[in-house]
């Protein structure tokens, strides 16, 4: 059982959270578009650039240090996603670019008449790479429907995943509704049909523990800038698949291992920052009572147990506050008994003003948040939210109950 998070102490690691305008401190409810960063992450990046900056694979000290840092970052990221094999970790520009790259390579093995399955709940970065690759390979695309409460329709998934399915692309949690999807069940359906499962864990990664083996998926992607790191994308793939799938690359670069998938020179300072972000989360785990001598993976278990508990409390308070405002349409699960099925990402449509106007008024009150569809265009369309979309309040573990109360009080006034 983890101790509660000491949020006051943790906030001190994030200089960005001190932003204020006059006597009003900023409220960062824009986490799903990118989190704030602990000082240790920026320090690791600047230290890398100032002291160890080099290309990798050389005999001299800075190059060796770069190799060692990348190896450490791969090992840490493998722990972060729940793998025990650092060679399963590929770093890249961002999730979208990595997914387009992977989709193109996998599609070479697809044949006309075969099928790819995407969902109506996903961010477009987990839809279009597959749709375009399917188009080029002459494959059909099936879409798993969402129910009006924003959960994925598992009966529809069982219908759509069939003998011709080659790959199912599904998000671990929606960046619009916050709903957590039953990915292990979907991966099981895919496996039973001989299909691969690709998981977009970008939204979920700062909120809960990733466990690729338990999910039973084949690929999983996330982005360090959503979990307190810099703008770096991460792709995890089962080693045998990364090895046996041909990847477009230049001739001198390695033919094996994760490096085969990394085109061009890597963003080494970003990789150093990604390692520091995972170190930060490991420190959180040790502070909430991971046993002395516990491995990094165990410390991450403890960190996310404490983060989930804190975030559920915030989500409960935010949902209760919003539900009490007349005319609010909240997207996604609102039942206080179902908080374990959602992230603390709460989207809503007020009776007035429009989400865009509301975001501007909140910005004037130093509340950082996003209006629109957040690129979850299929979900926004399926739930009848286009063209204005929603106002999204995305919370992270560094947010507080006081911030929730302040924003709810503002909304009561601005949406009256
Ligand atoms: C759920 C989800 N998937 C994918 C992406 C795209 O990630 P990236 O910016 O790393 O390409 C985002 C970005 O907001 C996202 O929220």
XYZ file of C-alpha atoms and ligand atoms in Angstrom:
432
model
C 0.000 0.000 0.000
C 1.622 3.268 -1.151
C 1.752 6.355 1.066
C -0.155 9.386 -0.228
C 1.693 11.715 -2.568
C 3.248 14.747 -0.937
C 2.011 17.032 -3.706
C 3.344 20.201 -2.078
C 6.847 18.738 -2.018
C 6.564 17.331 -5.536
C 5.398 20.666 -6.954
C 8.712 22.192 -5.888
C 10.413 20.061 -8.555
C 8.479 21.919 -11.278
C 9.621 25.549 -11.687
C 6.918 26.080 -14.324
C 4.199 25.665 -11.699
C 5.344 28.915 -10.062
C 4.096 30.963 -13.022
C 1.893 33.807 -11.824
C 0.294 36.946 -13.152
C 0.035 39.494 -10.379
C -1.265 37.612 -7.378
C -2.833 34.867 -9.460
C -0.819 31.678 -9.915
C -1.357 29.714 -13.089
C -3.370 26.497 -13.041
C -1.954 23.913 -15.432
C -4.890 21.833 -16.632
C -3.284 21.417 -20.062
C -1.352 18.235 -19.193
C -2.820 16.060 -21.988
C -1.192 18.404 -24.509
C 2.118 18.339 -22.619
C 3.087 18.262 -18.961
C 5.319 20.590 -17.010
C 8.857 19.357 -16.494
C 10.848 18.851 -13.289
C 14.079 20.797 -13.000
C 16.051 17.526 -13.064
C 14.857 16.877 -16.626
C 16.044 20.255 -17.898
C 19.309 19.818 -15.938
C 19.951 16.403 -17.492
C 19.381 17.824 -20.970
C 21.609 20.831 -20.476
C 24.282 18.722 -18.796
C 24.245 16.336 -21.731
C 24.547 19.194 -24.228
C 27.190 21.080 -22.288
C 29.361 18.180 -21.171
C 28.708 15.031 -23.204
C 27.456 16.223 -26.564
C 28.651 13.795 -29.261
C 27.446 11.341 -31.826
C 27.265 7.763 -30.619
C 29.491 4.791 -31.362
C 32.914 6.473 -31.101
C 35.991 5.609 -29.041
C 36.303 8.991 -27.288
C 34.819 9.793 -23.917
C 31.846 11.982 -24.881
C 30.732 9.435 -27.459
C 31.108 6.611 -24.972
C 29.120 8.604 -22.436
C 26.434 9.107 -25.055
C 26.306 5.346 -25.678
C 26.074 4.683 -21.945
C 23.338 7.285 -21.504
C 21.266 5.831 -24.368
C 21.674 2.313 -22.944
C 20.524 3.579 -19.523
C 17.588 5.390 -21.099
C 16.541 2.249 -23.000
C 16.713 0.181 -19.808
C 14.710 2.792 -17.877
C 12.117 3.106 -20.631
C 11.810 -0.684 -20.849
C 11.011 -0.673 -17.096
C 8.612 2.205 -17.662
C 6.549 0.266 -20.220
C 6.821 -3.055 -18.365
C 9.336 -4.810 -20.621
C 12.542 -6.518 -19.496
C 14.333 -5.988 -22.806
C 15.949 -2.602 -23.541
C 16.367 -3.601 -27.196
C 12.587 -3.363 -27.496
C 12.721 0.433 -27.039
C 12.906 2.735 -30.057
C 13.219 6.504 -29.618
C 11.918 8.888 -32.251
C 10.626 12.367 -32.956
C 7.156 11.789 -31.493
C 4.449 9.139 -31.432
C 2.888 10.266 -34.703
C 6.112 10.001 -36.704
C 7.021 6.626 -35.178
C 3.547 5.287 -35.932
C 3.605 6.428 -39.562
C 7.024 4.760 -39.901
C 5.903 1.473 -38.328
C 2.609 1.397 -40.253
C 4.426 1.764 -43.541
C 6.790 -1.079 -42.745
C 4.092 -3.454 -41.484
C 1.853 -2.695 -44.459
C 4.365 -4.307 -46.805
C 3.213 -7.650 -45.443
C -0.504 -6.888 -45.846
C -2.433 -8.114 -48.866
C -5.448 -6.733 -50.710
C -8.666 -7.931 -49.068
C -7.140 -8.087 -45.588
C -8.353 -5.731 -42.872
C -7.058 -3.236 -40.308
C -9.154 -2.248 -37.287
C -9.077 1.199 -35.670
C -11.450 2.748 -33.138
C -13.794 5.696 -33.077
C -12.279 6.754 -29.761
C -8.672 7.264 -30.778
C -6.512 10.295 -31.386
C -6.009 10.642 -35.142
C -2.335 9.728 -34.712
C -3.559 6.175 -34.061
C -5.983 6.247 -36.964
C -4.524 7.919 -40.045
C -1.162 6.095 -40.123
C -3.133 2.827 -40.324
C -5.823 4.118 -42.683
C -3.236 5.430 -45.151
C -1.090 2.302 -44.921
C -4.219 0.178 -45.469
C -5.158 2.270 -48.492
C -1.716 1.750 -50.015
C -1.890 -2.009 -49.395
C -5.457 -2.328 -50.722
C -6.819 -3.324 -47.290
C -10.186 -2.459 -45.787
C -10.490 -0.480 -42.553
C -12.979 -1.475 -39.842
C -13.824 0.855 -36.970
C -14.801 -0.188 -33.462
C -17.720 1.993 -32.357
C -17.980 3.958 -29.120
C -21.064 3.893 -26.955
C -22.738 7.188 -25.997
C -21.050 6.990 -22.564
C -17.657 7.069 -24.404
C -16.712 3.442 -23.647
C -15.608 1.194 -26.503
C -18.251 -1.234 -27.718
C -16.677 -4.648 -27.074
C -19.448 -6.499 -28.937
C -18.618 -4.385 -31.944
C -14.914 -5.139 -31.417
C -15.697 -8.874 -31.467
C -17.623 -8.375 -34.730
C -15.013 -6.199 -36.414
C -11.918 -8.230 -35.489
C -12.189 -11.174 -37.845
C -10.188 -13.763 -39.738
C -8.964 -11.173 -42.268
C -7.743 -8.711 -39.592
C -3.983 -8.085 -39.639
C -3.710 -5.358 -37.008
C -5.868 -3.668 -34.381
C -4.878 -0.118 -33.349
C -6.379 0.966 -30.038
C -5.666 3.661 -27.479
C -5.146 2.799 -23.832
C -7.093 5.905 -22.804
C -8.936 8.587 -24.729
C -7.321 12.024 -24.673
C -10.790 13.567 -24.997
C -13.089 11.595 -22.678
C -10.379 10.240 -20.380
C -11.974 6.784 -20.694
C -9.600 3.840 -20.234
C -10.143 1.178 -22.870
C -10.195 -2.604 -22.220
C -7.034 -3.106 -24.245
C -6.081 -6.497 -22.778
C -9.466 -7.873 -23.884
C -9.094 -6.353 -27.353
C -5.554 -7.718 -27.706
C -6.933 -11.145 -26.754
C -9.570 -10.891 -29.496
C -6.852 -9.857 -31.958
C -4.518 -12.688 -30.928
C -7.306 -15.237 -31.328
C -7.602 -14.089 -34.951
C -3.842 -14.049 -35.547
C -3.748 -10.232 -35.696
C -1.281 -7.820 -34.086
C -2.264 -5.125 -31.577
C -0.763 -1.634 -31.562
C -1.502 0.424 -28.441
C -1.399 4.212 -28.229
C -0.483 4.842 -24.589
C 0.310 8.543 -25.065
C -2.595 9.757 -22.981
C -2.455 7.071 -20.318
C 1.308 7.100 -19.642
C 1.447 9.861 -16.957
C -1.572 8.420 -15.127
C -1.045 4.697 -14.686
C 1.498 1.921 -14.822
C 2.207 0.566 -18.292
C 2.542 -3.226 -18.484
C 3.025 -4.350 -22.060
C 3.186 -8.037 -21.153
C -0.054 -7.919 -19.174
C -1.769 -6.013 -21.962
C -0.698 -8.750 -24.357
C -0.050 -6.223 -27.102
C 2.619 -6.317 -29.805
C 3.518 -2.631 -30.050
C 2.956 0.320 -27.729
C 3.811 3.965 -28.149
C 4.014 6.915 -25.793
C 5.522 10.389 -25.710
C 7.876 11.620 -23.010
C 6.502 15.158 -23.113
C 3.237 13.858 -21.639
C 5.011 12.179 -18.714
C 7.170 15.068 -17.513
C 9.921 14.682 -20.092
C 10.954 16.447 -23.306
C 9.511 16.127 -26.808
C 10.595 12.577 -27.618
C 8.492 9.690 -28.912
C 8.845 6.108 -27.656
C 7.930 2.933 -29.495
C 8.007 -0.431 -27.767
C 7.750 -3.537 -29.922
C 8.048 -7.223 -29.192
C 11.649 -8.027 -30.018
C 10.862 -10.781 -32.468
C 8.606 -8.407 -34.443
C 11.149 -5.583 -34.472
C 13.728 -8.089 -35.738
C 11.657 -9.836 -38.378
C 9.944 -6.748 -39.806
C 12.016 -5.026 -42.485
C 12.582 -1.307 -41.781
C 13.534 1.404 -44.279
C 16.993 2.603 -43.301
C 20.300 3.810 -44.658
C 22.818 1.054 -45.435
C 25.524 1.813 -42.829
C 23.105 1.920 -39.860
C 22.564 -1.278 -37.798
C 20.466 -4.103 -39.243
C 19.384 -5.397 -35.859
C 17.997 -4.258 -32.547
C 16.212 -1.052 -31.739
C 18.759 1.029 -33.689
C 17.457 -0.503 -36.909
C 14.237 1.442 -36.335
C 15.831 4.791 -35.460
C 16.346 6.693 -38.682
C 19.081 9.329 -38.606
C 20.893 10.796 -35.618
C 18.868 10.547 -32.432
C 17.762 13.434 -30.241
C 20.330 12.508 -27.570
C 19.547 15.428 -25.279
C 15.872 14.455 -25.466
C 16.736 10.859 -24.624
C 18.751 12.136 -21.625
C 15.652 14.102 -20.573
C 13.422 11.043 -21.002
C 15.720 9.084 -18.694
C 15.539 11.930 -16.153
C 11.718 11.960 -16.354
C 11.624 8.245 -15.518
C 14.162 8.886 -12.732
C 11.788 11.531 -11.379
C 8.879 9.052 -11.353
C 11.139 6.458 -9.726
C 11.958 9.005 -7.018
C 8.221 9.559 -6.513
C 7.843 5.801 -5.988
C 10.655 5.678 -3.460
C 9.089 8.606 -1.582
C 5.721 6.880 -1.303
C 7.201 3.811 0.260
C 8.689 1.509 -2.381
C 10.681 -0.903 -0.171
C 14.358 -0.149 0.416
C 16.363 -1.791 -2.344
C 13.298 -2.063 -4.566
C 14.013 -2.186 -8.269
C 13.141 0.728 -10.536
C 10.158 -1.271 -11.846
C 8.864 -1.746 -8.281
C 9.386 1.934 -7.502
C 7.375 2.801 -10.614
C 4.599 0.449 -9.405
C 4.494 2.386 -6.121
C 4.641 5.770 -7.859
C 1.674 5.005 -10.073
C -0.365 3.487 -7.249
C 0.000 6.797 -5.385
C -0.546 8.903 -8.507
C -3.753 7.004 -9.324
C -5.112 7.479 -5.809
C -4.436 11.219 -5.864
C -5.752 11.713 -9.389
C -8.960 9.795 -8.643
C -9.663 12.106 -5.765
C -9.133 15.134 -8.028
C -11.257 13.642 -10.810
C -14.068 12.891 -8.347
C -14.031 16.450 -7.029
C -13.912 17.963 -10.509
C -16.749 15.784 -11.812
C -18.893 16.576 -8.757
C -18.258 20.301 -9.225
C -19.042 20.262 -12.940
C -22.144 18.104 -12.566
C -23.592 20.702 -10.198
C -23.377 23.457 -12.847
C -26.701 23.680 -14.720
C -26.571 22.929 -18.437
C -23.163 21.207 -18.437
C -22.776 18.262 -20.806
C -19.899 16.178 -19.484
C -18.287 13.820 -21.973
C -17.361 10.396 -20.624
C -17.900 8.571 -17.359
C -19.228 10.653 -14.476
C -20.189 7.889 -12.032
C -18.066 8.361 -8.870
C -17.935 4.551 -8.553
C -16.272 4.225 -11.965
C -13.304 6.539 -11.472
C -10.943 3.572 -11.983
C -12.168 3.415 -15.590
C -11.070 6.940 -16.442
C -8.126 9.314 -16.301
C -8.541 12.732 -14.658
C -9.141 14.246 -18.092
C -12.572 15.806 -18.064
C -14.161 17.326 -21.151
C -17.455 19.152 -21.212
C -19.666 21.439 -23.233
C -21.291 24.261 -21.278
C -24.620 25.684 -22.333
C -22.651 28.826 -23.088
C -20.153 30.254 -23.954
C -18.509 28.122 -26.686
C -15.508 26.021 -25.635
C -13.206 28.376 -27.510
C -14.591 31.497 -25.805
C -14.499 29.756 -22.465
C -10.832 28.785 -22.940
C -10.028 32.421 -23.649
C -11.833 33.598 -20.529
C -10.120 30.938 -18.447
C -6.752 31.941 -19.929
C -7.410 35.479 -18.706
C -7.820 33.933 -15.231
C -4.491 32.065 -15.643
C -6.158 28.700 -16.214
C -4.327 26.781 -18.945
C -6.581 24.402 -20.851
C -7.614 23.473 -24.391
C -10.840 23.804 -26.381
C -11.701 21.799 -29.522
C -11.425 18.118 -30.407
C -7.767 17.595 -29.404
C -7.315 15.587 -32.634
C -9.751 12.936 -31.374
C -11.783 13.784 -34.431
C -13.621 10.456 -34.750
C -14.810 10.602 -31.132
C -15.792 14.236 -31.369
C -17.806 13.403 -34.489
C -19.336 10.206 -33.056
C -20.507 12.031 -29.933
C -21.948 14.908 -31.991
C -19.467 17.448 -30.609
C -18.238 18.951 -33.873
C -17.512 21.666 -34.924
C -16.818 23.339 -31.578
C -15.669 20.308 -29.626
C -15.273 20.535 -25.881
C -13.397 22.357 -23.171
C -10.863 19.869 -21.813
C -9.496 20.034 -18.277
C -6.584 17.624 -18.066
C -5.145 17.042 -14.614
C -1.863 15.482 -13.570
C -0.438 14.370 -10.236
C 0.993 17.846 -9.538
C -2.468 19.404 -9.536
C -4.286 20.083 -6.295
C -7.738 20.039 -4.778
C -7.487 23.845 -4.338
C -6.904 24.262 -8.062
C -9.947 22.126 -8.820
C -12.065 24.229 -6.472
C -10.766 27.473 -7.974
C -11.566 26.358 -11.523
C -15.010 24.994 -10.605
C -15.849 28.312 -8.926
C -14.737 30.169 -12.070
C -16.816 27.912 -14.289
C -19.864 28.443 -12.106
C -19.478 32.158 -12.835
C -18.385 32.002 -16.489
C -20.989 29.440 -17.563
C -23.914 30.822 -15.548
C -3.752 10.022 -27.241
C -2.709 10.639 -28.112
N -2.143 9.910 -29.071
C -1.194 10.397 -29.875
C -0.780 11.701 -29.763
C 0.292 12.198 -30.676
O 1.490 12.196 -29.982
P 2.766 12.987 -30.525
O 2.540 14.427 -30.279
O 3.899 12.420 -29.736
O 2.894 12.673 -31.974
C -1.351 12.532 -28.789
C -0.945 13.936 -28.673
O -1.593 14.738 -28.078
C -2.335 11.978 -27.939
O -2.915 12.709 -26.977
